[in-house]
Structure formats: structure tokens, C-alpha cells
Amino acid sequence: MPQQKDIVKIAIQMPGAYPQLIQLDQKKPLSAVIKEVCDGWNLPGPDNYALQYADGVQTYITESNRLDIKNGCILRLTKAPGRCAEDLYKGIQSSDSGVRCDSLKELASVSTDVTFAQEFISRDGHLLLVKIVEDSNESNMIMTHTLTGFMELMDHGIVSWENLSSVFIKKIAGFVNAKPTDASIQQVSLDILESMVLSSHSLFLQVKQEVTMERLIAHLQVTNQQIQTKAMALLMALLQTAGDSDRQDMFAFLNKRNLRQYIYKNIIHSSGSVQDEMAHYLYVLQSVTLNHLEPRMRTPLDCYSQEQRDILHGLRQAAFETESENSLSHERRRSLCAKEFKKLGFSNNSNPGQDLVRTPPGLLALDTMYYFAARYPDAYSRFVLENSSREDKHECPFARSSIQLTLILCEILRIGEPPSETGSDYHPIFFSQDRLMEELFCVCIQLLNKTWKEMRATQEDFDKVMQVVREQITRTLSSKPTSLELFKNKVNALNYSEILKLRQTERLHQEETLAPPVLELKERLKPELLELIRQQRLNRLCQGTMFRKISSRRRQDKLWYCRLSPNHKMLHYGDVEEDIDNPPIETLQDKIPVADIKGLLTGKDCPHMKENKGKQNKDVLDLAFSITYDVEEYSLNFIAPSRTDFCLWTDGLSVLLGREMSSESMRSELEILLSMEIKLRLLDLENVPIPDCAPVVPKPPSNYNFCYDFSQTEQ
């Protein structure tokens, strides 16, 4: 007895007969099942029959795919694939054009089945189709069916495309190049040529020679969307398969005719599945075009290349008006160059080429910097001079920023990544802008400088600034701007404060979607983590900080130090010399009891900011804070060396005064700690042994030759 799981209940149909309901035993040979079905209808010669799905894709049932049959399936008894192939083979050779047309039409339909295709190709049926094309004596309808059947047969990969004759290729190309011809023939011919191009480089060369770019572009400008789509597919296949030289020629042709803009505008009017397919081709066109930058991205700067050294010095000379260098001694000239390269923002100012050795972005970073300097000289000079003349540690390094920004743009635009087979995420701006990478860089490097100032960043904040800039670019591109001007307006409107608001909104939305137990856990953890931050702030005040006194002329001339006593009861402060980093608490002569502190003031409310009203810039205002003591008649005034120190001290003083901490640093740190703690609490640690003590730290290696120092010491 067969097991129940091997039995499938199905219905079998045949034209002109009542359906049979049978229980198909999957263990029984398929030939025996077909014989039983034929016997039920009194049909002789069961070898001439086969089973086929009645609905959907009407695939032949074979021993290899029979297990896909499910309960309730409807099958049809039909001609065996071998018999069908033989009948069609003869019908195609009939002297009656009507029989030939019907046979070829049926062939185009049944060739989608691999079982039939194997039978037909084993009889050299595909060669018969090739001969029909080469002779070209048939009507348009017969030729359409012939080409469709041929394409379906070749799609199974049973026969190699490289076996085709040059005469056949010329004929197919002729159908594409011909102006007054049947649209159906052109559609299938474009399909066939695309498959040829993608199959081998030798066929690519033949197709490229036979099909003119002008004719291919003409197909993109017709009203027939199917022909547009097929022509676009062939164009993408040619671009993907072409070598560097051929690809550059094709790019030049596309740009010369402004065809990228035309192609993009044309896609807007496509509809349905055609639009989805065209969107993929636009994505491929964008990907292949941008990937021509990959060689520059993968190539490091050659310090022995005179051309590349000249470009580096050209950047320096474009930024700084210097005296004639030819009249200077070698040592003097070398010193001057090192000084100017440092101002330009290179980490290795004596050998700036070393900054461009890392790949990616390699030479592409040098290309983008040079393009910016040459294309927008005023903006370039303004960027460099504005930052090189600053003395408050808030200068934005042009070269270092440019190198990192180029890398970010490469990652966002996916330069160097081959296009995926299903990708459709393209940027409309690509189709309206030549040299997109370089022009985006020019907009974004100025955005970076603007964001740097908004964040009041120092060199220590470099990575943080780059993360914000990446987010600004990504968010703006996701809105699909259609022109560079629109991108520029949107990305500049998305300033740092807007990014913070968006992050907060998204964080709140994320919290709303959390499960109630997680939200409850978060609220329970907050007091513990806030206490941890309070202790860190007080410890930081105990360590102390060096502050500068700023005179009315805003010259930073004197230093003083302030620190909290270990018992948190006294603030000690006093003037110190510049060469003393951490003076002992005993050397600080002045002190204020914490109990006498009455208030904490910040910004323009501080007494020393009111005294110099109208003379202080925004940077200084944002770093100013004061404490009032006794009966609020006296105050101790501070100018924090950085925004981080400002947050640490104002938080710490708030803790001493019994107030809530309110700085942005506290909120950020609390969010990070909460996120980490929740993830740890939610870890599945069941049956995982947790050691009682930390593991032993291994000995340091004998050398650090494997380590690359990105913060190369300036020489």
C-alpha cells in the first residue's frame, strides 16, 4: 500500500472527453500513470502522450518536476514533447505558407518549455529557424513567429550563442537598422541582439559593428514603449560589456546629444511594467556611467609623478598669494610649502601626497579638489583662507575633509559596485547634470564648511561632522532632486539643527513602536544611568580644566585653572603658567565654597558677556558661563575651551546646585547608554557562562608594523 503522503488527488482533462479524477501515486513511474489515463479514455499508443499543467505556465510533467504537483491540480493530456517537436518540424517545412505560419506560431508558444525545447533542438530545429532568417523570404508575421520561437529556444541555454553565423547576425542587425519595418520584428530582434552582446565579447564586437548608435538612439525616440524598452536594454548591454575605450566613446556620444536628459524625461511618460523595466535601465545607465571613475578611485597617488605633484602644488598656489618661489633657497621654499600645505589641511604637510595614498578614494580625491579649485576659484579661496586664518582651533581642514567627502560620495553613489540585476534606485539629478560626482563635491564641500561652523567643531569632532554631512547628502538625495540647483537648495536648508530635530522625531517614533515591556525597562534604567552621568561630571570637575582669560581686545593672553575639591565642597581656582598642564590643588590660591554658589548663568546672561556687549561673536557666547556666589554680588566667569568642556562644566555645576542636567552632551550620552543597556538586557544569555572576572589582557605585540596611523604626525 502506498503511503498517504505519496498520494496526490488531481483532475486530468482532454478536449472532447469527461475529466478523470485520479489519485496520483508519486512512487509509480510516470509512463504507467499516462498509460492508465489513456486506458480510461480508450486511447492507443500512450507513448505519444504526456501530461501538462492546464492552467498558468503549461509546463510538461516529467520525472524531475512531478513532485511539484499539489492536491487539486488540474492537468491536461496532450501530445508528447517528442511527437509535438516532430510535427512542428515538419509543419515549418511545409510548402503551404498557412501551415508554416501556424506551426511557427505554436512553436513560439511551446518553446518556453525546456522539455519541448530539448526535443526540438535535438532534431536541429533551431538551425531550421536560422535558415529561415538568413533567407528572409517569409512574410512579416512568419518572421515574427520565427524570431520569437528562436529567442525562446535560445533562452534555455541548450545551444551556445557563439555558434551563430555572421550572416544570421547581419540579418538580425538589419531588422533593427531598417526604418520601415514591422515593430514586432524589431522588438524580438533587439531582444536577440541583447542576449548576443551579454553572452560573449566576440559577439559584442560584431553587434557593435553592425548596429549603429544613431539607429539605436532613434528607437528610444519612437512612441512604441516596447521598442523603447528593448532598445534601452540593448544600449545598457553594450555599455556593460564594452571595454574602457569603447565605453568612453559611447558616453561621449550620449553626452553630445544630451540623450541622458531625453531618456530620463521620456521615462516619466512610461507606465506599468514598462516603467519598472525602464527604471532598472536608468539605474544601470547611472551605475555604468559613474563606474568609469572607479580606476581613479582605486589608484593611489604616485609621489614620483611630476604631473600629480604639479596638481598638488597648483592647489597650494591657487589658495595662497606667495612671493616668487624661484628666488627662494631650497630650504626656505620647502619650509614655505610645508607651512602652506598645513594651512590647506593636509595631515602630512611635508609630503602631502601621502594623504592620497589610501584607496579609495585615491586619485579621485585629487581630481575633485582640483576641479573645485579650477571651476569655482572664489569659493575655493574663501574656504581655505577663512579656515587657515583662524586661531581658535575651529578651523575646518580642506584637504582632509575633501578626501573623506570624496569617499562618502563614492559610497553613496556606489561607485565601483557592479549594477545589480534587480536594482532600480537611480538619482534623477544624474540625468540633468554632466560630471555629477565633481559638481556634487563642489556643493557638498561648501556644505561641509557650513555644517562645521554650525556645529562649532574642532579637529576632535571631525568624524562626527562627516557623519552629519553624510546624513545631509543621503536625506537630500532620497527626496529625488531633479537638478543640481534643487539639490543645493535642499541640502543647505537641511542644516545641523534640522538634522537634530529629524533624529529626535525618528527616535520618538521608534520609541512609540517599542513593546510596552521595553519602554518600561527604559524608564527603570534612566535613574541609574543619570546617576552614572552625574558622577562622571563631578569626577571631571575634580580633574579640573584650563581656561583662558579674554581681554577686551579678545587676545588670549592669560591662563587660569579651576577644579572641584575631592569632597565636592570647594571650588579652587587660580592663575597658572602656560607650561603647567595639571597644577596641584594646593597651588590654586582662590576658592569658593560650593554652599555659597547661588546661581549658574550661560551665554549672554553672563556678566562678562554683558560688559562686552556687541563685541563678542556667537562662538564665544556659546562657550561662556558664570557662577554667582555670596548674595549674587560676585561672579566667577568662564570661557570654556570647547563645547564639550562647556557641557561638562555646566552639567557638573547643575549637579552641585541640585538641578537637572540639560546639555546636549548629557542627552546624547543618556541615549547611547540606554540603547546599550537595553540591548544587553535583551540578550539571550540562558546557559551562557559569564565569568566572574575580566579576561587577562594579552601582552602587546613585538611591533606595530601591521597598524596604519591615519593621524600622521605633522612634520
XYZ file of C-alpha atoms in Angstrom:
715
model
C 0.000 0.000 0.000
C 1.418 3.438 -0.897
C 1.761 5.862 1.996
C -0.793 8.689 2.196
C 1.888 11.372 1.662
C 2.782 9.825 -1.735
C -0.811 10.201 -2.996
C -1.933 13.407 -4.778
C -5.568 13.946 -5.791
C -5.750 15.606 -9.223
C -8.024 16.097 -12.237
C -6.948 15.334 -15.818
C -8.618 16.949 -18.838
C -8.684 16.193 -22.554
C -10.644 18.104 -25.221
C -13.898 16.319 -26.063
C -13.816 13.987 -23.061
C -15.037 13.977 -19.480
C -12.268 14.790 -16.937
C -10.775 11.975 -14.917
C -10.338 12.351 -11.164
C -7.422 10.192 -10.056
C -5.219 9.611 -7.065
C -1.691 10.039 -8.409
C 0.818 7.710 -6.765
C 4.129 9.622 -6.822
C 6.037 6.327 -6.453
C 4.563 4.917 -9.686
C 6.513 5.589 -12.940
C 5.035 8.467 -14.941
C 4.737 6.251 -18.033
C 2.492 3.872 -16.069
C 0.297 6.768 -14.917
C -0.088 8.044 -18.511
C -0.981 4.505 -19.683
C -3.738 4.274 -17.048
C -5.133 7.666 -18.136
C -5.075 6.636 -21.830
C -6.793 3.353 -20.969
C -9.529 5.342 -19.188
C -10.292 7.113 -22.490
C -9.502 4.083 -24.703
C -6.576 5.881 -26.384
C -3.961 3.714 -28.136
C -0.212 4.474 -28.089
C 0.339 6.001 -24.643
C 3.944 6.781 -25.647
C 2.556 9.554 -27.892
C 1.056 11.388 -24.919
C 2.268 13.410 -21.959
C 0.796 15.336 -19.039
C 0.880 19.102 -18.857
C -0.423 21.752 -16.450
C -3.785 23.054 -17.701
C -3.540 26.463 -16.014
C -0.827 29.108 -15.775
C 2.512 28.159 -17.315
C 1.621 24.977 -19.200
C 4.775 23.036 -18.376
C 5.216 19.368 -19.282
C 5.193 16.985 -16.321
C 8.444 14.984 -16.094
C 10.019 12.684 -13.552
C 12.180 15.598 -12.364
C 9.329 18.030 -11.648
C 6.410 15.715 -10.779
C 6.854 16.309 -7.038
C 5.681 19.890 -7.600
C 2.151 18.604 -8.282
C -0.165 19.565 -5.404
C -3.572 18.337 -4.343
C -6.298 19.844 -6.529
C -4.043 20.488 -9.553
C -5.654 20.262 -12.987
C -3.529 18.542 -15.650
C -4.144 18.010 -19.334
C -3.341 15.026 -21.510
C -1.554 16.321 -24.591
C 0.923 15.326 -27.279
C 4.272 14.070 -26.021
C 7.027 16.686 -26.443
C 8.893 14.458 -28.916
C 5.824 13.956 -31.081
C 4.960 17.682 -30.876
C 8.529 18.628 -31.881
C 8.410 16.242 -34.857
C 5.038 17.557 -36.064
C 6.161 21.187 -35.814
C 9.484 20.439 -37.500
C 7.579 19.048 -40.486
C 4.971 21.806 -40.435
C 7.630 24.515 -40.587
C 8.969 22.972 -43.820
C 5.515 22.731 -45.445
C 5.029 24.316 -48.857
C 1.769 25.818 -47.584
C 2.517 29.242 -46.050
C -0.571 28.959 -43.820
C 0.707 25.705 -42.296
C 4.154 27.220 -41.860
C 2.685 30.267 -40.100
C 0.519 28.163 -37.752
C 3.428 25.823 -36.958
C 5.791 28.678 -36.173
C 3.136 30.427 -34.048
C 2.655 27.247 -31.995
C 6.425 26.797 -31.795
C 6.802 30.292 -30.292
C 4.287 29.286 -27.617
C 5.527 25.798 -26.666
C 9.255 26.659 -26.847
C 9.043 28.196 -23.382
C 9.028 24.607 -22.037
C 12.535 23.214 -21.622
C 11.421 19.610 -22.232
C 9.982 20.516 -25.628
C 12.992 22.730 -26.410
C 15.376 19.818 -25.854
C 13.365 17.615 -28.225
C 13.120 20.287 -30.932
C 16.819 21.252 -30.723
C 17.847 17.558 -30.833
C 16.279 17.488 -34.318
C 18.293 20.612 -35.301
C 15.063 22.574 -35.365
C 16.876 25.745 -34.278
C 19.059 25.551 -37.398
C 15.899 25.424 -39.462
C 14.843 28.726 -37.884
C 18.282 30.231 -38.540
C 17.939 29.320 -42.235
C 14.511 30.981 -42.450
C 16.051 34.196 -41.049
C 19.078 34.045 -43.340
C 16.914 33.507 -46.428
C 14.465 36.272 -45.389
C 11.808 35.189 -47.897
C 8.897 34.988 -45.460
C 6.170 37.478 -44.533
C 6.474 39.752 -41.542
C 4.105 37.604 -39.491
C 6.002 34.387 -40.187
C 9.303 36.160 -39.484
C 7.968 37.445 -36.162
C 6.928 33.925 -35.072
C 10.285 32.541 -36.267
C 12.314 35.059 -34.273
C 10.112 34.662 -31.178
C 10.434 30.866 -31.270
C 14.199 31.134 -31.798
C 14.567 33.510 -28.830
C 12.546 31.193 -26.561
C 14.655 28.187 -27.564
C 17.952 30.011 -27.005
C 16.842 31.271 -23.585
C 17.169 27.739 -22.189
C 20.950 27.797 -22.721
C 20.972 24.444 -24.535
C 22.794 25.905 -27.546
C 25.600 28.471 -27.386
C 25.020 31.883 -28.947
C 28.551 31.778 -30.322
C 27.585 29.057 -32.802
C 25.563 31.562 -34.838
C 26.821 32.600 -38.250
C 27.827 36.138 -39.169
C 25.119 36.082 -41.877
C 22.455 35.486 -39.223
C 23.840 38.301 -37.046
C 23.844 40.689 -40.002
C 20.229 39.805 -40.776
C 19.090 40.442 -37.184
C 21.026 43.720 -37.103
C 19.412 44.615 -40.446
C 15.952 44.254 -38.906
C 16.991 46.717 -36.166
C 18.621 49.183 -38.552
C 15.786 49.141 -41.106
C 13.475 52.140 -40.813
C 10.222 50.991 -42.469
C 9.761 47.568 -40.855
C 7.369 45.680 -38.610
C 7.530 46.768 -34.940
C 7.127 43.183 -33.672
C 10.150 42.056 -35.687
C 12.225 44.905 -34.300
C 11.227 44.116 -30.714
C 12.344 40.493 -30.933
C 15.477 41.418 -32.916
C 16.517 43.877 -30.211
C 15.969 41.113 -27.636
C 18.145 38.688 -29.602
C 20.959 41.233 -30.025
C 20.917 41.996 -26.273
C 21.370 38.298 -25.461
C 24.197 38.054 -28.004
C 26.030 41.030 -26.508
C 25.752 39.703 -22.956
C 26.889 36.189 -23.957
C 30.424 36.937 -25.223
C 32.835 39.739 -26.096
C 33.284 38.495 -29.675
C 29.537 38.803 -30.300
C 29.601 42.247 -28.648
C 32.164 43.360 -31.225
C 30.062 42.020 -34.111
C 26.849 43.629 -32.868
C 28.610 46.928 -32.168
C 29.917 46.893 -35.734
C 26.528 46.111 -37.286
C 24.168 48.274 -35.201
C 24.801 51.999 -35.370
C 24.399 54.098 -32.236
C 22.362 56.613 -34.224
C 19.802 53.976 -35.149
C 19.668 52.615 -31.619
C 19.051 56.095 -30.247
C 16.329 56.612 -32.855
C 14.477 53.639 -31.329
C 14.485 55.453 -27.972
C 12.630 58.343 -29.555
C 9.681 56.412 -31.012
C 6.239 56.287 -29.398
C 6.215 52.467 -29.082
C 7.144 51.845 -25.435
C 8.086 48.206 -26.035
C 10.642 49.199 -28.664
C 11.947 51.958 -26.393
C 12.423 49.438 -23.582
C 14.142 46.843 -25.791
C 16.414 49.499 -27.314
C 17.311 50.726 -23.821
C 18.106 47.156 -22.766
C 20.451 46.702 -25.733
C 22.124 50.046 -25.042
C 22.747 49.017 -21.410
C 24.113 45.645 -22.534
C 26.543 47.383 -24.905
C 27.685 49.776 -22.160
C 28.176 46.981 -19.615
C 30.119 44.738 -22.000
C 32.252 47.426 -23.660
C 35.884 47.954 -22.796
C 37.076 51.271 -21.369
C 37.820 52.832 -24.752
C 34.520 51.801 -26.377
C 32.586 52.839 -23.279
C 34.164 56.304 -23.272
C 33.182 56.750 -26.945
C 29.603 55.755 -26.143
C 29.471 58.125 -23.165
C 30.756 60.939 -25.359
C 28.038 60.185 -27.906
C 25.304 60.168 -25.240
C 26.508 63.411 -23.681
C 26.942 65.136 -27.029
C 23.311 64.575 -27.904
C 22.018 65.347 -24.373
C 20.481 61.907 -24.565
C 20.643 61.234 -20.838
C 18.251 64.111 -20.268
C 15.971 62.888 -23.062
C 15.941 59.323 -21.751
C 15.016 60.460 -18.243
C 12.237 62.797 -19.428
C 10.868 60.035 -21.630
C 10.609 57.575 -18.719
C 8.178 59.888 -16.898
C 5.560 59.089 -19.544
C 6.046 55.308 -19.335
C 3.509 53.281 -17.430
C 3.063 49.988 -15.606
C 5.611 47.206 -16.026
C 7.322 49.164 -18.805
C 8.114 51.932 -16.325
C 9.546 49.437 -13.824
C 11.744 47.937 -16.518
C 12.887 51.325 -17.766
C 13.647 52.387 -14.179
C 16.037 49.440 -13.968
C 17.763 50.514 -17.186
C 18.096 54.084 -15.913
C 19.698 52.671 -12.759
C 22.088 50.594 -14.888
C 22.957 53.590 -17.084
C 23.732 55.643 -13.991
C 25.783 52.848 -12.421
C 27.817 52.059 -15.534
C 28.457 55.753 -16.233
C 29.630 56.544 -12.696
C 31.760 53.403 -12.564
C 34.121 54.882 -15.139
C 35.522 56.802 -12.131
C 36.490 53.544 -10.418
C 40.057 53.338 -11.853
C 40.886 56.775 -10.382
C 39.261 55.784 -7.096
C 41.374 52.612 -6.897
C 44.674 54.271 -7.866
C 46.867 55.811 -5.130
C 48.844 58.979 -5.738
C 52.271 58.328 -7.214
C 54.748 60.525 -5.365
C 57.158 60.207 -8.306
C 54.638 61.511 -10.853
C 55.556 65.059 -11.823
C 52.040 65.694 -13.160
C 50.404 64.735 -9.860
C 52.920 66.763 -7.840
C 52.201 69.756 -10.067
C 48.450 69.432 -9.348
C 49.152 69.359 -5.593
C 51.297 72.480 -5.818
C 48.660 74.048 -8.079
C 46.129 73.663 -5.267
C 48.524 75.384 -2.880
C 49.368 78.219 -5.245
C 45.693 78.816 -6.083
C 44.908 79.297 -2.393
C 47.814 81.473 -1.267
C 49.370 84.502 -2.897
C 53.071 83.919 -2.293
C 56.199 85.695 -3.280
C 58.119 84.337 -6.253
C 59.305 80.913 -5.131
C 62.095 80.752 -7.698
C 64.073 83.391 -5.799
C 63.923 81.421 -2.539
C 66.547 78.979 -1.331
C 65.682 75.289 -1.340
C 65.240 75.152 2.424
C 63.177 78.346 2.513
C 60.951 77.142 -0.319
C 60.492 73.747 1.347
C 59.550 75.381 4.634
C 57.079 77.693 2.898
C 55.420 74.791 1.056
C 55.100 72.732 4.250
C 53.519 75.680 6.051
C 51.000 76.283 3.254
C 50.139 72.600 2.859
C 49.419 72.530 6.596
C 47.075 75.511 6.183
C 45.472 73.697 3.262
C 44.515 70.902 5.655
C 46.919 68.099 4.744
C 47.924 65.829 7.635
C 51.391 65.191 6.228
C 52.363 68.733 5.326
C 55.949 67.934 4.282
C 54.771 65.193 1.897
C 51.042 65.810 1.205
C 50.946 63.059 -1.388
C 50.936 60.555 1.476
C 47.413 61.686 2.373
C 46.222 60.430 -1.029
C 47.852 57.003 -0.896
C 44.799 55.367 0.702
C 42.322 53.824 -1.757
C 39.536 54.503 -2.104
C 39.299 57.447 -2.794
C 42.857 57.605 -4.209
C 43.402 59.966 -7.111
C 39.682 60.718 -7.343
C 40.046 62.929 -4.256
C 42.801 64.892 -6.005
C 40.573 65.205 -9.089
C 37.640 66.595 -7.091
C 39.801 69.106 -5.195
C 41.425 70.312 -8.403
C 38.021 70.573 -10.145
C 36.653 72.688 -7.280
C 39.699 74.969 -7.311
C 39.579 75.414 -11.094
C 35.792 75.591 -11.559
C 34.964 77.758 -8.536
C 38.198 79.608 -7.649
C 36.498 82.253 -5.484
C 34.671 79.664 -3.355
C 37.874 77.615 -3.078
C 39.977 80.581 -1.932
C 37.284 81.680 0.502
C 37.093 78.199 2.073
C 40.858 77.832 2.506
C 41.668 81.370 3.639
C 38.734 81.552 6.049
C 39.904 78.413 7.865
C 43.664 78.867 7.598
C 43.478 82.256 9.329
C 41.518 81.034 12.365
C 43.317 80.730 15.692
C 40.564 79.223 17.827
C 41.033 75.519 16.955
C 37.798 75.597 14.960
C 39.429 75.561 11.523
C 37.992 73.073 9.015
C 40.851 71.231 7.190
C 40.105 71.487 3.464
C 42.280 68.600 2.219
C 41.360 66.111 4.937
C 37.670 66.989 4.571
C 37.840 66.717 0.782
C 39.411 63.260 0.886
C 36.781 61.959 3.302
C 33.929 63.668 1.443
C 35.038 62.088 -1.845
C 34.960 58.683 -0.158
C 31.456 59.367 1.220
C 30.167 60.382 -2.232
C 31.700 57.229 -3.746
C 29.832 55.133 -1.188
C 26.524 56.984 -1.606
C 26.703 56.823 -5.429
C 28.006 53.223 -5.218
C 30.941 53.886 -7.484
C 32.846 50.645 -8.028
C 29.834 48.414 -7.378
C 28.517 46.477 -10.398
C 24.834 47.153 -11.095
C 22.511 44.548 -9.609
C 20.099 42.632 -11.801
C 17.070 43.970 -9.947
C 18.229 47.489 -8.984
C 16.016 50.452 -9.842
C 17.125 53.142 -7.373
C 18.529 55.862 -9.607
C 19.080 59.577 -8.942
C 17.154 61.887 -11.315
C 19.875 64.519 -10.823
C 22.266 62.250 -12.764
C 20.249 62.755 -15.943
C 20.359 66.542 -15.776
C 23.987 67.074 -14.779
C 27.264 66.316 -16.537
C 30.197 65.448 -14.260
C 27.812 64.686 -11.409
C 30.487 63.463 -8.999
C 32.579 66.624 -9.330
C 29.623 69.024 -9.176
C 28.159 67.266 -6.139
C 31.551 67.540 -4.471
C 31.673 71.295 -5.115
C 28.271 71.769 -3.465
C 28.956 69.385 -0.583
C 32.429 70.680 0.359
C 30.875 74.109 0.911
C 28.044 72.444 2.823
C 30.663 70.697 4.972
C 32.297 74.022 5.852
C 28.874 75.471 6.739
C 27.979 72.451 8.904
C 31.392 72.577 10.592
C 30.691 76.143 11.714
C 27.136 75.317 12.803
C 28.476 72.504 14.992
C 31.318 74.712 16.292
C 33.526 71.717 15.570
C 37.204 71.168 16.307
C 39.564 68.559 14.862
C 38.330 66.118 17.515
C 34.815 66.375 16.067
C 35.903 65.524 12.512
C 34.205 62.107 12.343
C 31.028 63.477 13.912
C 30.836 66.264 11.322
C 31.381 63.799 8.484
C 28.517 61.630 9.794
C 26.191 64.643 9.789
C 27.281 65.640 6.263
C 26.705 62.074 5.043
C 23.208 62.217 6.540
C 22.509 65.610 4.931
C 23.531 64.303 1.496
C 21.697 60.986 1.835
C 18.471 62.550 3.062
C 18.525 65.155 0.285
C 19.215 62.630 -2.487
C 16.417 60.412 -1.160
C 13.979 63.240 -1.978
C 14.964 62.746 -5.663
C 16.005 66.295 -6.661
C 15.904 66.678 -10.436
C 18.638 69.302 -10.790
C 21.860 70.372 -9.115
C 20.340 73.718 -8.140
C 17.424 71.986 -6.422
C 19.831 69.663 -4.605
C 21.909 72.636 -3.485
C 18.885 74.482 -2.087
C 17.529 71.433 -0.271
C 20.816 70.267 1.228
C 21.692 73.744 2.519
C 18.246 74.074 4.086
C 18.890 70.801 5.928
C 21.223 72.393 8.493
C 22.597 70.815 11.665
C 19.666 71.883 13.839
C 17.240 70.337 11.324
C 19.204 67.084 11.406
C 18.949 67.033 15.209
C 15.186 67.638 15.013
C 14.755 64.824 12.468
C 16.807 62.454 14.593
C 14.735 63.314 17.661
C 11.476 62.811 15.759
C 12.625 59.452 14.414
C 13.836 58.409 17.851
C 10.469 59.272 19.387
C 8.680 57.400 16.622
C 10.934 54.419 17.222
C 10.164 54.551 20.936
C 6.442 54.620 20.204
C 6.783 51.384 18.250
C 8.656 49.631 21.066
C 6.819 46.997 23.037
C 5.447 48.228 26.405
C 7.857 45.998 28.410
C 10.821 47.594 26.628
C 9.529 51.103 27.350
C 9.026 50.144 30.980
C 12.571 48.776 31.156
C 13.874 52.005 29.633
C 12.164 54.137 32.283
C 13.517 51.908 35.061
C 17.069 52.222 33.739
C 17.065 56.029 33.360
C 17.657 56.984 37.044
C 20.603 54.593 37.341
C 22.230 55.861 34.145
C 21.593 59.526 35.016
C 23.391 58.947 38.308
C 26.307 57.445 36.361
C 26.491 60.598 34.209
C 26.292 62.831 37.319
C 29.246 61.026 38.890
C 31.226 61.325 35.665
C 30.565 65.076 35.558
C 31.670 65.562 39.178
C 34.808 63.474 38.582
C 35.576 65.649 35.572
C 35.238 68.812 37.697
C 37.593 67.253 40.244
C 40.190 66.766 37.494
C 39.845 70.426 36.561
C 40.188 72.391 33.345
C 42.488 75.070 31.989
C 40.636 78.259 30.981
C 41.813 81.378 29.157
C 41.107 84.955 30.075
C 39.993 87.010 27.100
C 40.733 90.726 27.281
C 38.678 93.489 25.708
C 40.829 93.141 22.607
C 39.998 89.452 22.571
C 43.636 88.437 22.825
C 44.109 85.153 24.631
C 46.883 86.161 26.973
C 46.397 84.618 30.444
C 45.603 81.144 31.735
C 43.803 80.096 34.891
C 42.792 76.740 36.289
C 39.677 75.642 38.160
C 38.882 72.352 39.855
C 36.477 70.885 42.406
C 37.818 69.532 45.679
C 37.603 65.727 46.162
C 34.914 66.148 48.820
C 32.834 68.314 46.440
C 32.675 71.188 48.942
C 35.060 73.757 47.456
C 35.918 75.198 44.032
C 39.635 76.004 43.801
C 40.969 78.338 41.103
C 43.943 80.499 40.280
C 46.287 81.804 37.560
C 48.835 79.345 36.155
C 51.735 79.358 33.731
C 51.260 78.003 30.214
C 53.696 75.113 30.675
C 51.723 73.639 33.609
C 49.099 71.121 32.481
C 47.582 69.918 35.760
C 48.514 72.103 38.745
C 48.118 70.585 42.242
C 45.063 71.821 44.129
C 47.322 73.362 46.821
C 48.801 75.802 44.281
C 45.381 77.297 43.466
C 45.144 80.194 45.905
C 41.489 81.213 45.496
C 38.443 79.182 46.452
C 34.666 79.411 46.646
C 32.559 77.205 48.934
C 30.004 75.255 46.914
C 27.402 76.135 49.573
C 27.861 79.839 48.697
C 27.104 79.361 44.979
C 23.725 80.934 44.254
C 23.278 80.550 40.520
C 24.599 79.389 37.130
C 24.380 81.707 34.130
C 25.172 80.948 30.473
C 25.645 82.856 27.224
C 24.559 86.472 27.014
C 23.250 86.408 30.612
C 26.823 86.155 31.929
C 28.277 89.361 33.469
C 31.450 89.239 31.357
C 29.326 88.947 28.187
C 27.191 91.947 29.213
C 30.293 94.033 29.820
C 31.477 93.385 26.281
C 28.059 93.542 24.664
C 28.307 93.776 20.886
C 31.964 92.749 20.886
C 31.627 89.002 21.337
C 30.955 86.659 18.468
C 28.500 83.753 18.644
C 31.254 81.169 19.226
C 32.375 82.895 22.432
C 28.798 83.419 23.614
C 28.087 79.714 23.249
C 31.105 78.850 25.424
C 30.508 81.408 28.194
C 29.144 80.557 31.653
C 29.330 82.141 35.126
C 28.583 81.219 38.716
C 27.278 83.791 41.175
C 28.065 83.454 44.881
C 27.524 85.134 48.245
C 24.488 87.373 47.744
C 24.805 87.257 43.941
C 27.088 90.283 44.105
C 30.132 88.379 42.941
C 30.665 86.090 39.985
C 33.338 83.774 38.596
C 33.346 83.955 34.820
C 34.389 81.201 32.413
C 35.047 80.819 28.681
C 35.150 77.057 28.018
C 37.918 75.851 25.678
C 35.377 73.722 23.733
C 31.684 72.937 23.570
C 32.384 69.571 25.223
C 34.013 71.286 28.224
C 31.103 73.743 28.369
C 28.618 70.858 28.618
C 30.719 69.002 31.228
C 31.080 72.060 33.481
C 27.508 73.334 33.214
C 26.201 69.823 33.899
C 28.604 69.361 36.831
C 27.712 72.725 38.371
C 23.998 71.951 37.933
C 24.540 68.709 39.886
C 26.275 70.649 42.679
C 23.332 73.056 42.776
C 20.819 70.205 42.898
C 19.433 70.975 39.451
C 18.732 68.786 36.426
C 21.449 68.441 33.798
C 20.306 69.877 30.461
C 23.206 69.849 27.965
C 23.036 68.188 24.560
C 26.013 66.006 25.566
C 24.048 64.616 28.513
C 21.067 63.777 26.288
C 23.280 62.109 23.710
C 25.196 60.080 26.296
C 21.999 59.027 28.055
C 20.548 57.803 24.758
C 23.701 55.815 23.972
C 23.839 54.260 27.441
C 20.131 53.405 27.364
C 20.452 51.786 23.955
C 23.470 49.729 25.022
C 21.934 48.693 28.338
C 18.628 47.631 26.756
C 20.439 45.578 24.121
C 22.481 43.882 26.843
C 19.395 43.181 28.970
C 17.578 41.689 25.981
C 20.429 39.349 25.047
C 19.556 35.672 25.253
C 22.157 34.632 27.837
C 20.468 31.452 29.005
C 23.060 28.674 29.528
C 25.843 31.117 28.608
C 28.564 31.077 31.289
C 29.521 34.601 32.361
C 32.970 34.853 34.032
C 33.258 36.472 37.461
C 36.330 38.484 36.471
C 37.528 40.145 33.292
C 39.782 38.109 30.978
C 43.533 38.679 31.125
C 44.735 41.343 28.717
C 47.232 39.741 26.302
C 50.786 41.028 26.023
C 51.343 43.732 23.407
C 52.839 42.587 20.080
C 56.549 42.881 19.461
C 55.937 45.570 16.816
C 53.099 47.550 15.268
C 54.087 47.262 11.607
C 50.619 45.909 10.800
C 48.986 49.134 12.003
C 48.387 52.189 9.788
C 48.410 55.544 11.530
C 45.715 57.740 9.971
C 46.636 60.681 12.175
C 50.139 61.015 10.792
C 52.240 63.400 12.841
C 52.672 66.706 11.113
C 56.274 67.299 10.274
